[in-house]
Amino acid sequence: MIETKLHDDVLEIVMANPPVNALGAQVRQGLAKALADAQGDPAIKAIVIRGAGKMFSGGADITEFGKPPVDPWLPQVVDAIEASAKPVVAAIHGMALGGGLEVALGAHYRIASPKARLGLPEVSLGILPGAGGTQRLPRLVGVETALGMIVSGTPIAASKAAQAGLVDKLAESDESLAAEAIAYARTLTAPRRTGDRSVSADPAVFEQFAAQNARKIKGLDAPQACIAAVKAATELPLDQGQEKERALFQQLVAGEQSKALRHVFFAERAAAKIDGLPKDIQLRPITKVGVIGAGTMGGGISMNFLSANIPVTMVEMAQDALDRGIGVMRKNYEATAAKGRLTAEQVEKAMGLVTPTLDFSALADCDLIIEAVYENMDVKKEIFARLHGIAKPGAMLASNTSYLSIDEIAATTTRPQDVLGLHFFSPANVMKLVEVVRGAKTAPDALATGMDIARKIGKVPVVAGVCYGFIGNRMLIPRQANANALLLEGATPEQVDRVHTDFGMPMGPFQMADLAGVDIGWHRDPSRIESLQDALCAEGRWGQKKQAGFYDYDEKRRPTPSPVVATIIDDFRARAGIVPRDISDEEIMVRTLYSMVNEGAKILEEGIAQRASDIDVVWNYGYGWPRHKGGPMFWADTVGLDKIAQALTRYQQALGAEFTLSPLLLECAAQGKPLDR
Ligand code: T1G
């Protein structure tokens, strides 16, 4: 995993541990040995360290965490690099992340290729840089830049790193980097140890930084620790600062938040894999896409492809609807440009790739056609019945339905092998999740292509089987149903939502209902009041869009508890003969979150989800589940499946006649094994 090559008087040490040159035990041992050998070899005047393949290094080997440590530890290797009597140059291409950047920080000089990116993303794994990064980076780039890089975890471009003093030289290209680094090393006469530098800052800088980022870092352990470690760099000599960093690292890496965030890291990568499909399956070419429906979803979906430079034919039934849809897309792009995240040219380029039309047959040359009309089975069937006659052979036909059966839709065509679901989440140009729904007859290459094209447009795709609501929305059903029942029995919207926001969700069931629209699925007859939803809708309380739903909203869309809603609920209870009672937060947690876990277990039993971690990815990327809690299935294991099963049994009656405990949940609880297939 370590290759060395002597170029006259310069030793090149190459880390070769594909795919990301993770700094596992063998890499560390190899690095330490090559370095030590070089110290004693008079022929060697200088050393270059670089990575083979697509990058310098993706950092420490995350799969080693939680296992017995193997010598040498990464901090020791980095210290040895810095202590080298011969100048060491780090030659960086691709990514230098985490421990990878720390290796480069241990080096005395750094040269990077123009496209390189450098960062310390440990905070997104619930830890902090543990090999001197919190001590050496501020010494090189100053406290402010270091705090920004370490607490956000976001990598910076090589050019910015050069401006900040993190990189000494920019190479011409990836290809010329090795040669330029060796030439550069040959010009160096002495080591220049970053650890010998000092850095100071007004202690108030750290409180200010924490205050400025309070909302982002609320409830998270790692960011606080990152700030404390960088502060230590301004107060302690390197070795003592590293001890402090080490202590904080050990604490965090053993913590629940880091375990959850590491689970999410690998869950995302696992979700990309489709069980049972050959790795080298031939994908279908997607060079042109058709979108049916220019509404909120159709517009958002189209923007993803336009932004990925894929032309879109957008079909609507009426000119005004088409013009409105195109107008909203341009407005969204211009809003992004106004924030400096796009140039005017990029906006024009994207908008230049869309072909609006009322002519269905214009879809004939599309490789993928996505139906994104409102949620009505008859309308969708009518569209697919028309499509299969127009679409070219091999074209994929996808529905953006959120709940309905892909098999039923596919059955209206003679080509069910080309039909699948691509379930985007609103706003579709922002939300990362796509449930790729595999129909009973969806061809393996169509499914694989669906996953691939979703990744190409920057989404996180997850395979889902056909059932009502697929993975995410199906689990939402028991949550919403119990939330509504709890309101009738005595809870308030604020109480139920507080339990969810305290838990870390961005919003609770009733704030979410107001955002999505209380009138979704409403029968539109104000005289028919059979549910709380009916009662609110009859009063015109359709949610945020009406500035009134379960909450009242001000012009900034900030929610406040509504006395009107309290009265509507009281009246409804009285009419239903329900005497309200005190509801505990624990009961709300059990009936709204534990019931979701139970539904997730059923989804696993039925094979609707390939693996438990896929369900976690769905909730992390589609419903704002707090990443530092891993996802509903991972979280259930941390709570204890037996505890969840007992609590659900205790509330069996309140959960309703239809509620049944998942046999898989009971089995895993009984056997003490994690919840999975
Ligand atoms: N350790 C172990 N495996 C890793 C890994 C790592 N650091 N990085 C990637 N992999 C695996 C990954 O699971 C996948 O496996 C394959 O490599 C390709 O990854 C002391 C303690 C580098 C930007 O947080 O962000 O250093 O699924 O699909 O899209 O301070 O991987 O094929 O079996 O993501 O090209 C800090 C983590 C570690 C960076 C490449 N480093 N990695 O993205 O490929 S903590 C990070 C990434 C640390 C020190 C501390 C990305 C990438 P499989 P991939 P990619």
XYZ file of C-alpha atoms and ligand atoms in Angstrom:
732
model
C 0.000 0.000 0.000
C 3.053 2.195 0.051
C 5.273 2.449 -3.015
C 8.567 4.327 -2.955
C 10.688 5.562 -5.826
C 13.974 7.406 -5.703
C 14.360 10.241 -8.197
C 18.109 10.931 -7.862
C 18.141 12.613 -4.407
C 14.387 12.927 -3.876
C 12.372 10.019 -2.462
C 8.785 9.740 -3.644
C 6.444 7.930 -1.247
C 3.122 6.967 -2.861
C 0.042 5.904 -0.871
C -1.744 3.257 -2.901
C -4.871 1.990 -1.093
C -7.735 2.308 -3.639
C -10.316 3.672 -3.921
C -9.589 6.623 -1.579
C -6.129 5.848 -0.051
C -7.711 5.510 3.383
C -4.982 5.629 6.028
C -5.515 2.152 7.387
C -2.904 0.340 9.541
C -0.884 -0.923 6.570
C -0.673 2.531 5.008
C 0.448 4.024 8.308
C 3.034 1.317 8.876
C 4.314 1.715 5.320
C 4.503 5.496 5.592
C 6.306 5.376 8.946
C 8.826 2.837 7.658
C 9.557 4.678 4.394
C 10.052 7.888 6.341
C 12.340 6.294 8.930
C 14.392 4.577 6.232
C 14.784 7.864 4.387
C 16.163 9.599 7.470
C 19.140 7.253 7.516
C 19.844 7.280 3.777
C 22.400 9.991 2.870
C 21.418 9.793 -0.808
C 18.024 11.221 0.037
C 17.888 15.015 0.371
C 14.132 15.500 0.325
C 10.851 13.539 0.337
C 7.604 13.832 -1.595
C 4.411 12.195 -0.365
C 1.518 11.754 -2.772
C -1.491 9.533 -3.405
C -2.006 7.064 -6.249
C -5.257 6.948 -8.204
C -7.933 9.625 -8.033
C -6.853 11.447 -4.865
C -4.272 12.212 -2.176
C -6.272 10.581 0.639
C -9.811 10.361 1.982
C -8.466 10.287 5.523
C -8.347 7.765 8.327
C -9.960 4.397 7.623
C -13.416 4.899 9.139
C -14.004 1.137 9.193
C -11.248 0.880 11.842
C -13.141 3.043 14.333
C -14.312 1.226 17.381
C -11.811 -1.595 16.749
C -8.638 -2.151 18.810
C -6.077 0.435 17.583
C -3.088 -0.779 15.568
C 0.273 0.984 15.814
C 1.460 3.388 14.666
C -1.457 5.758 15.343
C -1.984 8.437 12.754
C -0.901 11.314 15.062
C 2.427 9.512 15.537
C 2.897 9.167 11.784
C 2.100 12.853 11.246
C 4.484 13.859 14.055
C 7.189 11.724 12.429
C 6.631 13.456 9.095
C 6.975 16.847 10.761
C 10.064 15.723 12.696
C 11.792 14.607 9.487
C 15.261 16.104 9.196
C 14.798 16.233 5.432
C 12.225 18.544 3.822
C 8.920 16.774 3.130
C 6.562 17.993 0.394
C 2.953 16.839 0.174
C 1.782 16.684 -3.455
C -2.007 16.928 -3.438
C -4.460 16.035 -6.201
C -8.166 15.173 -5.987
C -9.213 15.188 -2.346
C -7.068 15.616 0.762
C -9.591 15.050 3.533
C -9.403 14.469 7.272
C -6.328 12.479 8.218
C -5.229 12.893 4.610
C -4.977 16.674 5.028
C -3.397 16.144 8.449
C -0.621 14.114 6.769
C -0.143 17.068 4.422
C -0.149 19.451 7.403
C 2.622 17.375 8.961
C 4.649 17.887 5.788
C 6.798 21.020 5.649
C 5.557 22.218 2.250
C 2.445 21.585 0.142
C 1.909 21.731 -3.614
C -1.523 21.092 -5.063
C -3.008 20.605 -8.488
C -5.575 23.266 -9.471
C -8.639 20.990 -9.122
C -7.609 19.645 -5.719
C -9.887 20.128 -2.713
C -8.702 20.205 0.872
C -10.813 19.757 3.997
C -11.314 18.386 7.477
C -14.839 16.846 7.314
C -14.543 14.900 10.578
C -17.320 16.978 12.167
C -19.779 15.365 9.717
C -18.803 12.032 11.285
C -19.435 13.416 14.770
C -15.716 13.647 15.611
C -12.952 16.182 15.135
C -9.596 16.046 13.344
C -7.600 13.753 15.596
C -4.118 13.809 14.068
C -3.107 17.375 14.804
C -5.425 19.107 12.356
C -7.018 21.344 15.002
C -3.554 22.455 16.128
C -1.610 22.794 12.875
C -4.305 24.265 10.601
C -4.863 27.430 12.700
C -1.080 27.875 12.888
C -1.007 27.952 9.083
C -4.177 29.776 8.066
C -5.220 31.641 11.220
C -8.043 30.986 13.667
C -10.945 32.324 11.622
C -10.288 30.265 8.483
C -9.457 27.212 10.583
C -12.699 27.487 12.574
C -14.674 27.849 9.344
C -13.062 24.790 7.753
C -13.152 22.545 10.825
C -16.652 23.354 12.141
C -18.310 23.271 8.704
C -16.230 20.324 7.475
C -16.560 21.728 3.948
C -13.482 21.273 1.741
C -11.957 24.325 0.012
C -10.510 24.616 -3.475
C -6.738 24.569 -3.997
C -6.736 28.192 -5.164
C -8.448 29.270 -1.930
C -6.041 27.103 0.077
C -3.146 28.875 -1.627
C -4.592 32.283 -0.777
C -5.031 31.149 2.847
C -1.401 29.959 3.112
C -2.362 26.302 3.409
C -0.781 25.468 0.066
C 2.587 26.887 -0.975
C 2.422 26.190 -4.705
C -0.168 25.340 -7.372
C 0.920 22.808 -9.989
C -0.041 23.096 -13.651
C -2.217 19.979 -13.615
C -2.844 16.574 -12.033
C -0.594 15.059 -14.667
C 2.387 17.366 -14.006
C 1.989 17.359 -10.218
C 4.430 14.544 -9.377
C 7.230 15.976 -11.509
C 6.640 19.530 -10.247
C 6.630 18.300 -6.634
C 9.944 16.489 -7.075
C 11.478 19.555 -8.716
C 10.109 21.733 -5.911
C 11.476 19.388 -3.228
C 14.893 19.530 -4.852
C 14.949 23.322 -4.300
C 14.307 23.007 -0.565
C 17.156 23.046 1.875
C 15.484 22.643 5.266
C 12.326 21.466 7.009
C 9.790 24.144 8.020
C 7.705 22.777 10.875
C 4.199 24.153 11.253
C 4.176 22.951 14.842
C 6.914 25.440 15.688
C 4.657 28.297 14.763
C 2.319 29.869 17.260
C -1.108 31.372 16.771
C -3.037 33.734 18.977
C -6.542 35.081 19.088
C -8.837 37.060 21.356
C -10.755 34.417 23.383
C -13.965 36.260 22.497
C -13.519 35.087 18.920
C -14.554 31.581 19.938
C -17.716 32.634 21.811
C -18.681 34.878 18.896
C -18.141 32.044 16.433
C -20.260 29.689 18.557
C -23.002 32.338 18.850
C -22.995 33.050 15.116
C -23.403 29.329 14.387
C -25.690 28.513 17.288
C -28.627 27.324 15.138
C -26.414 25.078 12.972
C -24.548 23.429 15.848
C -27.464 23.177 18.333
C -27.561 19.774 20.018
C -24.372 18.555 18.319
C -21.321 17.536 20.381
C -18.611 17.628 17.685
C -18.788 21.307 16.627
C -18.438 22.455 20.234
C -15.397 20.196 20.648
C -13.899 21.521 17.403
C -14.134 25.094 18.718
C -12.555 24.073 22.047
C -9.690 22.303 20.264
C -8.882 25.260 18.004
C -8.990 27.514 21.074
C -6.438 25.212 22.722
C -4.134 25.836 19.756
C -4.005 29.515 20.751
C -3.328 28.738 24.399
C -1.067 25.647 24.442
C 2.138 24.456 22.789
C 1.614 21.862 20.038
C 2.098 18.709 22.105
C -0.290 19.799 24.862
C -2.799 21.022 22.298
C -2.625 17.609 20.654
C -3.282 15.915 23.983
C -6.403 18.043 24.375
C -7.427 17.207 20.803
C -6.852 13.497 21.480
C -8.967 13.541 24.632
C -11.830 15.254 22.805
C -11.487 12.815 19.907
C -11.675 9.755 22.169
C -14.772 11.129 23.860
C -16.556 11.871 20.590
C -15.648 8.695 18.712
C -17.172 6.597 21.522
C -20.330 8.744 21.568
C -23.790 7.906 20.168
C -23.765 10.878 17.779
C -20.594 9.778 16.013
C -21.769 6.169 15.805
C -24.979 7.444 14.212
C -23.183 9.719 11.760
C -20.740 6.973 10.748
C -23.753 4.712 10.217
C -25.237 7.360 7.912
C -21.935 7.616 5.984
C -21.909 3.921 5.132
C -25.718 3.728 4.792
C -25.603 6.276 1.971
C -23.006 4.231 0.155
C -24.834 0.959 0.728
C -28.092 2.452 -0.584
C -26.475 2.834 -3.998
C -26.150 -0.943 -4.280
C -28.987 -3.018 -5.754
C -29.079 -6.528 -4.351
C -29.064 -9.287 -6.901
C -27.991 -7.125 -9.837
C -24.681 -7.770 -11.606
C -22.232 -4.857 -10.928
C -21.483 -4.476 -14.632
C -25.110 -4.309 -15.839
C -25.466 -2.327 -19.103
C -27.195 1.001 -18.390
C -29.583 2.626 -20.857
C -28.311 5.912 -22.338
C -30.175 8.983 -21.016
C -29.395 12.036 -23.147
C -32.862 13.598 -23.338
C -35.680 13.629 -20.798
C -39.399 14.291 -21.050
C -41.441 15.656 -18.139
C -45.230 15.585 -18.155
C -46.717 18.306 -15.948
C -45.289 21.791 -15.359
C -46.578 22.128 -11.804
C -44.433 22.422 -8.662
C -43.069 18.873 -8.951
C -42.699 18.851 -12.767
C -40.789 22.139 -12.677
C -38.506 21.089 -9.818
C -37.772 17.718 -11.424
C -36.958 19.361 -14.777
C -34.522 21.795 -13.139
C -32.415 18.872 -11.880
C -31.841 17.631 -15.424
C -31.328 21.106 -16.894
C -28.755 21.862 -14.195
C -27.024 18.611 -15.179
C -26.959 19.787 -18.788
C -29.610 17.276 -19.927
C -32.263 18.753 -22.286
C -35.889 18.461 -21.163
C -39.099 18.387 -23.203
C -41.826 19.677 -20.882
C -45.422 18.801 -21.775
C -48.584 20.411 -20.403
C -52.249 20.359 -21.308
C -52.797 24.146 -21.366
C -50.590 27.035 -22.513
C -51.124 29.128 -19.350
C -50.106 26.233 -17.111
C -47.020 25.699 -19.285
C -46.062 29.386 -19.205
C -46.612 29.488 -15.456
C -44.393 26.412 -14.950
C -41.575 27.771 -17.093
C -41.878 31.109 -15.302
C -41.490 29.483 -11.875
C -38.398 27.575 -13.010
C -36.767 30.778 -14.298
C -37.702 32.578 -11.042
C -36.095 29.780 -8.992
C -32.927 29.871 -11.066
C -32.745 33.666 -10.828
C -33.237 33.464 -7.063
C -30.259 31.098 -6.865
C -28.239 33.440 -9.085
C -29.182 36.370 -6.854
C -27.543 34.465 -3.986
C -24.382 34.209 -6.121
C -24.642 30.433 -6.498
C -25.214 30.630 -10.257
C -24.159 33.059 -12.988
C -26.636 34.688 -15.366
C -25.017 32.680 -18.173
C -25.659 29.437 -16.287
C -29.310 30.434 -15.811
C -29.703 31.118 -19.529
C -27.872 27.889 -20.404
C -30.192 25.807 -18.229
C -33.358 27.555 -19.396
C -32.125 27.202 -22.957
C -32.252 23.409 -22.603
C -36.002 23.188 -21.917
C -38.503 22.746 -24.748
C -42.025 23.583 -23.552
C -44.839 22.039 -25.624
C -48.497 21.060 -25.612
C -47.705 18.304 -28.104
C -47.448 14.885 -26.421
C -45.782 13.355 -29.482
C -42.781 15.609 -28.867
C -41.785 13.003 -26.281
C -41.012 10.453 -29.006
C -37.237 11.046 -28.924
C -36.830 11.067 -25.135
C -34.828 8.348 -23.382
C -36.652 8.829 -20.097
C -40.150 10.249 -19.610
C -41.296 11.257 -16.121
C -44.990 11.743 -15.402
C -45.440 14.411 -12.689
C -49.141 15.240 -12.688
C -51.383 15.436 -9.618
C -52.004 12.298 -7.592
C -54.926 10.638 -9.410
C -54.711 7.018 -10.652
C -57.111 7.425 -13.567
C -55.221 10.458 -14.900
C -51.887 8.624 -14.568
C -53.241 5.508 -16.272
C -54.595 7.587 -19.142
C -51.169 9.209 -19.581
C -49.252 5.907 -19.558
C -51.757 4.362 -21.937
C -50.937 7.205 -24.352
C -47.216 7.135 -23.651
C -46.394 3.566 -24.524
C -47.557 4.243 -28.107
C -45.401 7.394 -28.410
C -42.237 6.551 -26.515
C -39.409 5.048 -28.530
C -38.273 1.435 -27.923
C -36.037 1.242 -24.867
C -37.247 4.534 -23.432
C -37.943 4.420 -19.689
C -41.359 5.482 -18.438
C -41.364 6.783 -14.864
C -44.074 8.057 -12.541
C -43.432 10.569 -9.777
C -46.390 9.201 -7.817
C -45.958 9.479 -4.034
C -48.229 6.602 -3.072
C -49.842 4.786 -6.028
C -49.062 1.345 -7.445
C -46.431 1.334 -10.168
C -47.617 -2.147 -11.163
C -51.144 -0.891 -11.785
C -49.791 1.996 -13.850
C -47.417 -0.297 -15.769
C -50.271 -2.662 -16.566
C -51.805 0.022 -18.802
C -48.815 -0.392 -21.134
C -47.432 -3.299 -23.172
C -43.945 -2.535 -21.884
C -44.040 -2.898 -18.057
C -40.315 -3.729 -18.177
C -39.674 -0.054 -19.023
C -41.856 1.309 -16.206
C -40.629 2.335 -12.738
C -41.260 4.978 -10.099
C -38.992 7.999 -9.606
C -40.468 9.554 -6.472
C -38.962 13.014 -5.944
C -39.568 15.084 -2.784
C -40.750 18.682 -2.736
C -39.074 21.030 -3.557
C -37.719 18.567 -6.118
C -34.846 20.815 -7.244
C -33.611 20.957 -3.632
C -34.503 17.736 -1.785
C -31.816 15.087 -2.298
C -33.882 11.945 -1.935
C -35.384 9.939 -4.810
C -37.230 6.699 -4.099
C -36.574 4.550 -7.179
C -39.578 2.247 -7.202
C -39.027 -1.223 -8.654
C -42.234 -2.595 -10.200
C -42.868 -6.349 -10.370
C -41.887 -6.278 -14.066
C -39.335 -3.444 -14.073
C -36.297 -4.649 -16.013
C -32.999 -4.816 -14.056
C -31.286 -2.420 -16.500
C -34.174 0.061 -16.172
C -33.855 -0.026 -12.385
C -30.071 0.334 -12.500
C -30.411 3.212 -14.965
C -32.972 4.887 -12.711
C -30.514 4.746 -9.802
C -27.658 5.965 -11.958
C -29.488 8.925 -13.506
C -30.712 9.977 -10.055
C -27.089 10.073 -8.838
C -26.053 11.957 -11.993
C -28.496 14.769 -11.154
C -27.057 14.998 -7.623
C -29.695 12.926 -5.801
C -29.417 10.148 -3.232
C -31.450 7.272 -4.725
C -32.931 4.448 -2.673
C -34.645 1.359 -4.103
C -38.233 0.856 -2.930
C -40.732 -1.886 -3.716
C -44.372 -1.300 -4.609
C -46.754 -0.673 -1.708
C -48.982 2.251 -0.718
C -46.579 5.133 0.028
C -43.410 3.097 -0.684
C -40.936 3.568 2.231
C -41.105 7.127 3.535
C -44.751 8.034 3.110
C -45.886 4.607 4.304
C -44.061 5.174 7.605
C -45.576 8.655 7.779
C -49.109 7.205 7.845
C -49.052 5.732 11.402
C -47.232 8.858 12.600
C -49.835 11.256 11.201
C -52.754 9.016 12.212
C -51.557 8.809 15.804
C -50.761 12.508 15.902
C -54.348 13.280 14.845
C -55.741 10.797 17.378
C -53.627 12.317 20.155
C -55.101 15.731 19.374
C -58.612 14.395 19.887
C -57.642 12.636 23.089
C -56.238 15.752 24.711
C -52.880 16.814 23.264
C -52.335 20.106 21.468
C -50.597 20.607 18.097
C -47.819 22.497 19.905
C -47.220 19.651 22.387
C -47.014 16.964 19.709
C -44.765 19.105 17.506
C -42.510 20.038 20.436
C -41.819 16.357 21.141
C -40.610 16.054 17.521
C -38.591 19.260 17.377
C -36.980 18.491 20.770
C -36.069 15.142 19.247
C -34.277 16.986 16.453
C -36.830 16.926 13.608
C -36.974 20.238 11.686
C -40.713 20.329 12.375
C -43.493 18.233 13.884
C -46.464 16.490 12.199
C -48.761 19.533 12.372
C -46.246 22.129 11.191
C -45.485 19.708 8.352
C -49.190 19.323 7.557
C -49.489 23.109 7.386
C -46.440 23.323 5.051
C -47.678 20.588 2.723
C -51.299 21.809 2.873
C -54.005 20.620 5.273
C -56.345 20.341 2.273
C -54.283 17.578 0.568
C -56.713 14.714 0.056
C -59.670 16.781 1.401
C -63.065 15.991 -0.184
C -63.725 19.740 -0.704
C -67.242 19.582 0.915
C -67.293 22.109 3.806
C -70.607 20.727 5.075
C -69.166 17.270 5.656
C -67.168 17.283 8.930
C -65.945 13.784 9.753
C -62.397 14.571 10.886
C -60.342 17.380 12.355
C -58.917 17.934 8.858
C -62.492 18.437 7.574
C -63.216 20.865 10.410
C -60.110 22.955 9.692
C -60.567 22.897 5.922
C -64.209 23.883 6.252
C -62.946 26.974 8.080
C -60.496 27.690 5.252
C -57.535 26.750 7.427
C -55.595 25.014 4.638
C -52.179 25.702 6.095
C -49.298 28.139 5.518
C -50.610 29.100 2.089
C -53.682 30.499 3.901
C -51.630 31.763 6.865
C -53.862 29.505 8.963
C -53.858 25.791 9.545
C -53.134 23.977 12.782
C -51.259 27.205 13.604
C -51.704 30.851 12.722
C -48.880 32.285 10.587
C -47.499 35.823 10.344
C -46.201 37.377 7.100
C -42.821 35.706 7.771
C -44.651 32.352 7.995
C -43.776 32.000 11.704
C -46.282 29.692 13.470
C -48.157 30.625 16.669
C -50.639 28.441 18.574
C -54.197 29.247 17.482
C -57.081 29.769 19.927
C -59.420 29.214 16.933
C -57.971 25.750 16.392
C -58.242 25.004 20.110
C -61.949 25.819 19.882
C -62.393 23.731 16.696
C -60.748 20.772 18.450
C -62.869 21.248 21.611
C -66.056 21.417 19.519
C -65.082 18.346 17.555
C -64.339 16.393 20.777
C -67.645 17.486 22.282
C -69.548 16.394 19.167
C -67.664 13.056 19.237
C -68.264 12.681 22.971
C -64.557 12.583 23.710
C -63.424 13.740 27.146
C -59.848 15.014 26.814
C -57.132 13.700 29.145
C -53.528 14.653 29.955
C -51.149 13.155 27.419
C -47.513 12.562 28.317
C -44.597 13.313 25.996
C -43.638 9.645 26.357
C -47.007 8.549 24.956
C -46.573 10.932 22.025
C -43.077 9.530 21.364
C -44.320 5.935 21.463
C -47.413 6.445 19.330
C -45.824 8.661 16.696
C -42.184 7.523 16.471
C -42.174 3.941 17.779
C -45.160 3.179 15.529
C -43.099 4.444 12.578
C -40.277 2.069 13.521
C -42.788 -0.765 13.648
C -44.000 0.132 10.160
C -40.366 0.244 9.007
C -39.905 -3.294 10.300
C -42.936 -4.418 8.271
C -41.456 -2.717 5.203
C -38.320 -4.804 5.735
C -40.316 -8.003 6.268
C -42.121 -7.437 2.965
C -38.874 -6.662 1.127
C -40.099 -3.188 0.188
C -36.734 -1.914 1.414
C -33.555 -3.890 0.673
C -31.992 -3.170 4.052
C -32.728 -1.267 7.272
C -30.085 1.365 6.507
C -31.943 2.274 3.287
C -34.913 3.284 5.430
C -32.570 5.499 7.435
C -31.270 7.144 4.253
C -34.878 7.806 3.155
C -35.672 9.559 6.422
C -32.401 11.458 6.597
C -32.712 12.820 3.068
C -36.473 12.982 2.612
C -37.946 13.927 5.965
C -35.217 15.788 7.845
C -34.585 13.038 10.413
C -31.651 14.304 12.555
C -28.502 12.696 11.051
C -26.843 12.523 14.491
C -29.576 10.041 15.387
C -28.749 7.849 12.395
C -32.274 7.268 11.091
C -35.390 5.556 12.512
C -34.024 1.993 12.270
C -30.586 2.769 13.664
C -32.209 4.853 16.404
C -34.550 1.991 17.282
C -31.529 -0.220 17.938
C -30.042 2.432 20.239
C -33.332 2.786 22.154
C -33.624 -1.027 22.411
C -36.069 -3.079 20.360
C -37.442 -4.812 23.431
C -38.219 -1.429 24.995
C -39.979 -0.361 21.797
C -41.932 -3.605 21.535
C -43.030 -3.381 25.178
C -44.077 0.263 24.842
C -46.099 -0.436 21.698
C -47.757 -3.366 23.474
C -48.571 -1.089 26.399
C -50.321 1.368 24.029
C -51.842 -1.354 21.835
C -55.392 -0.202 22.527
C -54.656 3.474 21.840
C -52.839 2.500 18.630
C -56.102 1.193 17.278
C -57.713 -2.054 16.153
C -55.683 -2.211 12.941
C -52.346 -1.880 14.703
C -50.194 -5.016 14.773
C -46.671 -5.485 16.008
C -44.138 -6.463 13.350
C -43.011 -10.093 13.779
C -39.532 -9.044 12.611
C -39.379 -6.390 15.353
C -40.427 -8.957 17.964
C -37.953 -11.524 16.632
C -35.019 -9.095 16.610
C -36.018 -7.844 20.082
C -36.154 -11.412 21.386
C -32.821 -12.365 19.847
C -31.157 -9.086 20.771
C -30.065 -8.499 17.207
C -30.237 -5.262 15.188
C -33.417 -4.601 13.255
C -32.756 -5.766 9.709
C -33.834 -8.368 7.174
N -12.477 5.196 5.341
C -12.946 3.998 4.889
N -13.647 3.824 3.722
C -13.844 4.917 2.999
C -13.393 6.215 3.401
C -12.666 6.321 4.629
N -12.192 7.484 5.072
N -13.775 7.098 2.451
C -14.428 6.392 1.502
N -14.468 5.094 1.826
C -15.070 3.997 1.034
C -16.574 4.151 0.848
O -17.290 3.590 1.905
C -16.812 3.417 -0.460
O -16.849 2.055 -0.176
C -15.545 3.717 -1.253
O -14.548 4.085 -0.280
C -15.699 4.844 -2.216
O -16.221 5.961 -1.512
C -7.663 11.232 12.414
C -10.175 10.290 12.239
C -13.337 10.618 -0.279
C -14.994 12.250 -1.105
O -14.784 11.999 6.177
O -16.167 11.816 1.778
O -9.622 11.194 9.011
O -19.186 1.591 -0.815
O -18.360 6.083 -2.814
O -17.946 9.418 -4.154
O -8.589 13.225 11.774
O -15.662 8.865 0.151
O -17.358 1.148 -2.397
O -17.601 -0.257 -0.332
O -17.720 7.907 -1.186
O -15.552 9.197 -4.917
C -12.334 11.789 7.391
C -14.907 10.329 3.788
C -12.187 10.442 8.000
C -14.007 11.498 4.007
C -14.786 10.003 -2.194
N -12.613 11.623 5.985
N -15.007 9.963 2.395
O -16.081 10.062 -2.634
O -16.426 7.607 -3.315
S -11.966 10.585 9.741
C -13.830 11.733 5.486
C -15.654 10.746 1.503
C -10.343 11.101 9.924
C -8.532 11.899 11.387
C -9.931 11.405 11.352
C -15.759 10.229 0.108
C -14.681 10.791 -0.837
P -17.789 1.098 -0.969
P -17.308 6.912 -2.190
P -16.536 9.086 -3.866
